[in-house]
């Protein structure tokens, strides 16, 4: 039997490179040779014990690769296709799935969380979670999942033509958010980011205005305020920047603590507060926007590392050094 290498999180705070049997695709599954696999905050949470995962687990849910083999009843995907994967696997047979809310599926599984993921030379996924990316590069394909989440959030915020939008935080997700908001027709996008390198980068990537601190941001100036930090004190200040009747989208993954808003402010300003959890059938949209260059992601990649350097990649992200943006693992290079 053919073997492969994979990065396994054995338990909280412990990972190792292992050799195991290469998986065989079931009848409706696709075997993918992983070419690029993004390290996400969720992977870091799994490593550090802050997220639901079935240990031991091979992490990695933001990846792209080449189809190596297809199961006997697979019809839409062919060997040799370049593909990305929607890692959230819904059952399509529960009350949420039947209401087109697959992100809340009662029998939810996720590649790289509860199922073996993309931090491996090979991974299997059900055919209905696999999407051809055409001639996109694999590095770009690794952004299909995070971009899908961003598209879901931005669509929930119902940005109208010529809205003024502010995005708090300009990491890779903040960057995808402001590009998407521009595609959606916003009149201006302001980005708040204290880190100089990230701020410069946001400016280059097309942000109309950069503020280094919330204290420099004009009050009550934006129809839509989007938090991409998940930092509680930042989230708590969002209502002051929203215009009356405005919308606040809390997009960044927050900690399990309380966030406080002054009830009267929310009332008198008639604010709508939204959250967004993963995505719902946004993969094709994400791929099309990347293919058409409406959204560009290659400049978001700062590091490509081999499998054995997964933990170094995690540390690069955690230490927030200036030149670190998205860190990709390339298991087959
Ligand atoms: Zn992710
Ligand atoms: Zn379901």
Coordinates of C-alpha atoms and ligand atoms in Angstrom, one line a residue:
X1 CA 0.0 0.0 0.0
X2 CA 1.3 3.5 -0.9
X3 CA 2.1 5.7 2.1
X4 CA 2.2 9.5 2.6
X5 CA 3.5 12.0 5.0
X6 CA 1.1 14.1 7.1
X7 CA 1.3 16.6 9.9
X8 CA -0.8 15.3 12.8
X9 CA -1.9 17.2 15.9
X10 CA -1.8 14.3 18.4
X11 CA -3.2 16.3 21.3
X12 CA -3.3 19.9 22.5
X13 CA 0.1 21.5 22.1
X14 CA 1.7 18.5 20.3
X15 CA 2.2 17.9 16.6
X16 CA 4.4 15.5 14.7
X17 CA 5.2 14.5 11.1
X18 CA 3.9 11.0 10.6
X19 CA 3.9 8.4 7.8
X20 CA 0.6 6.6 7.2
X21 CA -1.3 4.8 4.4
X22 CA -2.4 7.0 1.6
X23 CA -6.2 7.2 1.8
X24 CA -8.3 5.4 -0.8
X25 CA -11.2 7.4 -2.2
X26 CA -14.7 5.8 -1.4
X27 CA -17.2 5.5 -4.2
X28 CA -18.3 9.2 -4.0
X29 CA -14.9 10.6 -2.9
X30 CA -11.9 12.3 -4.6
X31 CA -8.3 11.8 -3.7
X32 CA -6.3 15.0 -3.9
X33 CA -2.6 15.6 -4.0
X34 CA -2.3 18.7 -1.8
X35 CA -0.1 21.5 -3.4
X36 CA -0.9 24.4 -1.1
X37 CA -2.5 24.5 2.3
X38 CA -3.0 27.7 4.3
X39 CA -2.5 27.9 8.0
X40 CA -5.5 29.5 9.6
X41 CA -6.3 30.8 13.0
X42 CA -8.5 27.7 13.4
X43 CA -5.5 25.4 13.0
X44 CA -3.8 27.4 15.7
X45 CA -6.8 27.0 17.9
X46 CA -6.9 23.3 17.3
X47 CA -3.2 23.1 18.2
X48 CA -3.8 25.1 21.3
X49 CA -7.0 23.4 22.4
X50 CA -9.5 26.3 21.8
X51 CA -11.6 24.6 19.2
X52 CA -13.8 21.5 18.7
X53 CA -11.6 18.9 17.0
X54 CA -11.3 15.1 17.1
X55 CA -7.8 14.4 18.2
X56 CA -5.5 13.1 16.8
X57 CA -6.3 15.2 13.7
X58 CA -4.5 16.2 10.5
X59 CA -5.3 19.9 10.3
X60 CA -5.7 22.1 7.2
X61 CA -9.0 23.2 5.7
X62 CA -7.8 25.9 3.2
X63 CA -6.1 24.0 0.5
X64 CA -5.9 23.3 -3.2
X65 CA -4.3 20.5 -5.2
X66 CA -4.5 18.0 -8.1
X67 CA -7.0 15.2 -8.3
X68 CA -5.1 12.0 -8.2
X69 CA -7.9 9.4 -8.2
X70 CA -11.7 9.5 -8.2
X71 CA -14.2 7.1 -6.7
X72 CA -16.4 4.8 -8.8
X73 CA -19.5 7.0 -8.9
X74 CA -17.8 10.4 -9.1
X75 CA -19.0 12.2 -12.3
X76 CA -18.3 15.9 -12.1
X77 CA -14.6 15.7 -11.2
X78 CA -11.8 14.1 -13.2
X79 CA -8.3 12.8 -12.5
X80 CA -5.8 15.7 -13.1
X81 CA -8.3 18.5 -12.3
X82 CA -6.9 21.3 -10.3
X83 CA -9.3 21.8 -7.4
X84 CA -10.1 23.5 -4.1
X85 CA -12.2 22.0 -1.3
X86 CA -15.1 23.4 0.7
X87 CA -14.1 21.8 4.0
X88 CA -17.5 22.1 5.8
X89 CA -19.3 18.9 4.9
X90 CA -23.1 19.2 5.5
X91 CA -25.4 16.2 5.6
X92 CA -28.1 17.7 3.4
X93 CA -30.6 15.9 5.4
X94 CA -31.2 17.9 8.6
X95 CA -33.5 20.8 9.4
X96 CA -30.8 23.3 8.8
X97 CA -29.6 21.8 5.6
X98 CA -33.2 21.7 4.4
X99 CA -33.4 25.4 5.1
X100 CA -30.3 26.2 3.1
X101 CA -28.3 26.9 6.2
X102 CA -25.7 24.2 5.7
X103 CA -23.2 26.1 7.9
X104 CA -25.3 25.1 10.9
X105 CA -25.7 21.4 9.8
X106 CA -26.6 19.2 12.8
X107 CA -24.3 16.5 11.5
X108 CA -21.5 18.9 10.5
X109 CA -18.1 17.5 9.7
X110 CA -15.1 19.5 8.5
X111 CA -12.0 18.4 6.6
X112 CA -9.1 19.4 8.8
X113 CA -11.2 19.6 12.0
X114 CA -13.1 16.4 12.5
X115 CA -11.8 14.7 9.3
X116 CA -8.2 14.3 8.1
X117 CA -7.2 17.6 6.4
X118 CA -4.9 19.2 4.0
X119 CA -1.6 19.3 6.0
X120 CA -0.8 16.1 4.3
X121 CA 0.5 14.9 0.9
X122 CA -2.9 13.5 0.1
X123 CA -6.4 14.0 1.4
X124 CA -9.8 12.6 0.4
X125 CA -13.0 14.7 0.2
X126 CA -16.5 14.0 -1.0
X127 CA -17.1 15.0 -4.6
X128 CA -19.7 17.5 -3.8
X129 CA -17.2 19.5 -1.7
X130 CA -14.6 19.6 -4.5
X131 CA -14.5 22.5 -7.0
X132 CA -12.3 22.8 -10.1
X133 CA -10.2 26.0 -10.1
X134 CA -9.1 26.0 -13.7
X135 CA -5.8 27.7 -14.3
X136 CA -5.7 29.5 -10.9
X137 CA -2.4 28.8 -9.1
X138 CA -2.6 26.5 -6.2
X139 CA -1.5 29.3 -3.9
X140 CA -4.6 31.2 -5.0
X141 CA -6.8 28.1 -4.7
X142 CA -5.8 27.9 -1.0
X143 CA -7.8 31.1 -0.5
X144 CA -11.1 29.7 -1.9
X145 CA -12.2 28.7 1.6
X146 CA -11.4 31.9 3.5
X147 CA -12.7 34.0 0.6
X148 CA -16.0 32.0 0.7
X149 CA -16.4 32.9 4.4
X150 CA -15.7 36.6 3.5
X151 CA -18.3 36.5 0.7
X152 CA -20.9 35.0 3.0
X153 CA -20.3 37.8 5.6
X154 CA -20.2 40.6 3.1
X155 CA -23.5 39.4 1.5
X156 CA -25.1 39.3 5.0
X157 CA -24.1 42.9 5.5
X158 CA -26.1 44.0 2.4
X159 CA -23.7 46.8 1.5
X160 CA -25.5 49.2 -0.8
X161 CA -24.0 51.0 -3.7
X162 CA -22.0 54.1 -2.6
X163 CA -21.9 53.1 1.1
X164 CA -19.0 54.2 3.2
X165 CA -17.5 51.1 4.8
X166 CA -14.8 50.8 7.5
X167 CA -12.9 47.6 8.2
X168 CA -11.2 47.2 11.5
X169 CA -8.0 45.1 11.0
X170 CA -6.0 44.5 7.8
X171 CA -4.6 41.0 8.2
X172 CA -5.3 38.5 5.4
X173 CA -9.0 38.4 6.2
X174 CA -9.3 42.1 6.6
X175 CA -7.7 42.4 3.2
X176 CA -10.1 40.0 1.6
X177 CA -13.0 41.9 3.2
X178 CA -12.0 45.3 1.8
X179 CA -11.4 43.9 -1.6
X180 CA -14.9 42.2 -1.5
X181 CA -16.6 45.3 -0.2
X182 CA -15.2 47.3 -3.1
X183 CA -16.4 44.7 -5.6
X184 CA -19.8 45.0 -3.9
X185 CA -20.0 48.7 -4.8
X186 CA -18.9 50.6 -1.7
X187 CA -18.1 54.3 -2.3
X188 CA -15.1 54.2 0.0
X189 CA -13.4 51.7 2.2
X190 CA -11.5 52.9 5.2
X191 CA -9.1 50.5 7.0
X192 CA -8.0 50.7 10.6
X193 CA -4.7 49.0 11.2
X194 CA -2.0 49.8 13.7
X195 CA 0.8 47.7 12.1
X196 CA 2.7 49.9 9.6
X197 CA 3.5 47.1 7.2
X198 CA -0.1 45.9 7.1
X199 CA -1.4 49.5 6.7
X200 CA 1.0 50.2 3.8
X201 CA -0.1 47.0 2.2
X202 CA -3.8 47.8 2.6
X203 CA -3.1 51.2 0.9
X204 CA -1.3 49.5 -2.0
X205 CA -4.1 47.0 -2.3
X206 CA -6.7 49.8 -2.8
X207 CA -8.0 51.0 0.6
X208 CA -9.2 54.6 0.2
X209 CA -8.2 55.7 3.6
X210 CA -6.0 54.2 6.3
X211 CA -6.3 55.0 10.0
X212 CA -3.6 53.8 12.4
X213 CA -5.9 53.9 15.5
X214 CA -9.6 53.9 16.3
X215 CA -9.0 57.3 17.9
X216 CA -8.3 58.8 14.5
X217 CA -11.5 57.4 13.0
X218 CA -14.4 59.8 12.5
X219 CA -17.5 59.0 14.6
X220 CA -20.8 58.2 13.0
X221 CA -19.4 58.2 9.5
X222 CA -20.0 54.7 8.0
X223 CA -23.0 52.9 6.8
X224 CA -21.3 49.6 7.5
X225 CA -18.6 48.9 10.2
X226 CA -16.9 45.5 9.9
X227 CA -14.7 44.1 12.7
X228 CA -12.0 41.8 11.4
X229 CA -10.1 41.6 14.6
X230 CA -12.2 39.6 17.0
X231 CA -10.6 41.7 19.8
X232 CA -13.3 42.5 22.4
X233 CA -12.3 46.2 23.1
X234 CA -12.2 46.9 19.4
X235 CA -15.6 45.2 18.9
X236 CA -17.1 47.2 21.7
X237 CA -16.3 50.5 20.0
X238 CA -18.0 49.6 16.7
X239 CA -21.3 51.4 17.4
X240 CA -19.7 54.8 17.7
X241 CA -18.4 54.7 14.1
X242 CA -21.7 53.6 12.5
X243 CA -24.1 56.1 11.0
X244 CA -27.7 56.0 12.2
X245 CA -29.5 53.0 10.6
X246 CA -26.1 51.5 10.0
X247 CA -24.9 47.9 10.1
X248 CA -22.2 46.3 12.2
X249 CA -20.7 43.0 11.1
X250 CA -18.7 41.2 13.7
X251 CA -16.6 39.0 11.5
X252 CA -13.4 38.3 13.4
X253 CA -13.4 35.1 15.5
X254 CA -13.8 36.3 19.1
X255 CA -12.8 34.7 22.3
X256 CA -15.4 33.0 24.6
X257 CA -16.0 36.1 26.7
X258 CA -18.7 38.8 26.9
X259 CA -18.9 41.9 24.7
X260 CA -20.8 44.9 25.9
X261 CA -22.7 47.5 23.9
X262 CA -24.7 50.4 25.4
X263 CA -28.3 49.4 24.8
X264 CA -29.6 52.9 24.4
X265 CA -27.0 53.7 21.7
X266 CA -28.0 50.7 19.7
X267 CA -31.7 51.7 20.1
X268 CA -31.4 55.4 19.3
X269 CA -29.1 54.7 16.3
X270 CA -31.3 51.9 15.0
X271 CA -28.2 49.7 14.4
X272 CA -28.2 46.2 13.0
X273 CA -25.6 43.9 14.5
X274 CA -24.7 40.9 12.5
X275 CA -22.3 37.9 12.9
X276 CA -21.2 35.5 10.2
X277 CA -20.3 31.9 10.6
X278 CA -18.3 30.1 7.9
X279 CA -20.0 30.1 4.5
X280 CA -23.0 28.7 2.6
X281 CA -22.3 27.5 -0.9
X282 CA -19.9 30.4 -1.8
X283 CA -17.1 28.3 -3.4
X284 CA -18.1 29.0 -7.0
X285 CA -18.4 32.7 -6.4
X286 CA -15.0 32.7 -4.7
X287 CA -13.4 30.9 -7.6
X288 CA -15.0 33.2 -10.2
X289 CA -13.9 36.3 -8.4
X290 CA -10.3 35.0 -8.2
X291 CA -10.3 33.9 -11.9
X292 CA -11.6 37.3 -13.0
X293 CA -9.0 39.1 -10.9
X294 CA -11.7 41.1 -9.2
X295 CA -10.1 39.8 -6.0
X296 CA -6.4 39.1 -5.8
X297 CA -4.7 37.0 -3.2
X298 CA -1.2 36.2 -4.4
X299 CA 0.2 39.3 -2.7
X300 CA -1.2 38.0 0.6
X301 CA 1.2 35.0 0.7
X302 CA 4.3 35.8 2.6
X303 CA 5.7 32.3 3.3
X304 CA 5.6 28.8 1.7
X305 CA 6.9 26.1 4.0
X306 CA 7.3 22.3 3.9
X307 CA 5.1 20.1 6.0
X308 CA 7.8 19.6 8.7
X309 CA 7.8 23.3 9.4
X310 CA 4.1 23.6 10.3
X311 CA 4.8 24.7 13.9
X312 CA 7.3 27.3 12.6
X313 CA 4.6 28.6 10.4
X314 CA 2.2 28.8 13.4
X315 CA 4.8 30.7 15.4
X316 CA 5.4 33.1 12.5
X317 CA 1.7 34.0 12.6
X318 CA 1.5 34.1 16.4
X319 CA 4.5 36.4 16.7
X320 CA 3.0 38.8 14.3
X321 CA 6.3 39.9 12.8
X322 CA 6.0 42.6 10.2
X323 CA 6.5 40.7 7.1
X324 CA 4.2 37.8 8.0
X325 CA 0.9 37.6 6.1
X326 CA -0.6 34.3 4.9
X327 CA 1.6 31.3 5.6
X328 CA 1.1 28.3 3.2
X329 CA 2.3 24.8 3.6
X330 CA 3.3 23.0 0.4
X331 CA 3.2 19.3 1.3
X332 CA 4.4 18.0 -2.1
X333 CA 7.2 20.4 -3.0
Ligands
LIG1 ZN1 -9.7 29.0 8.0
LIG2 ZN1 -27.3 18.8 7.8

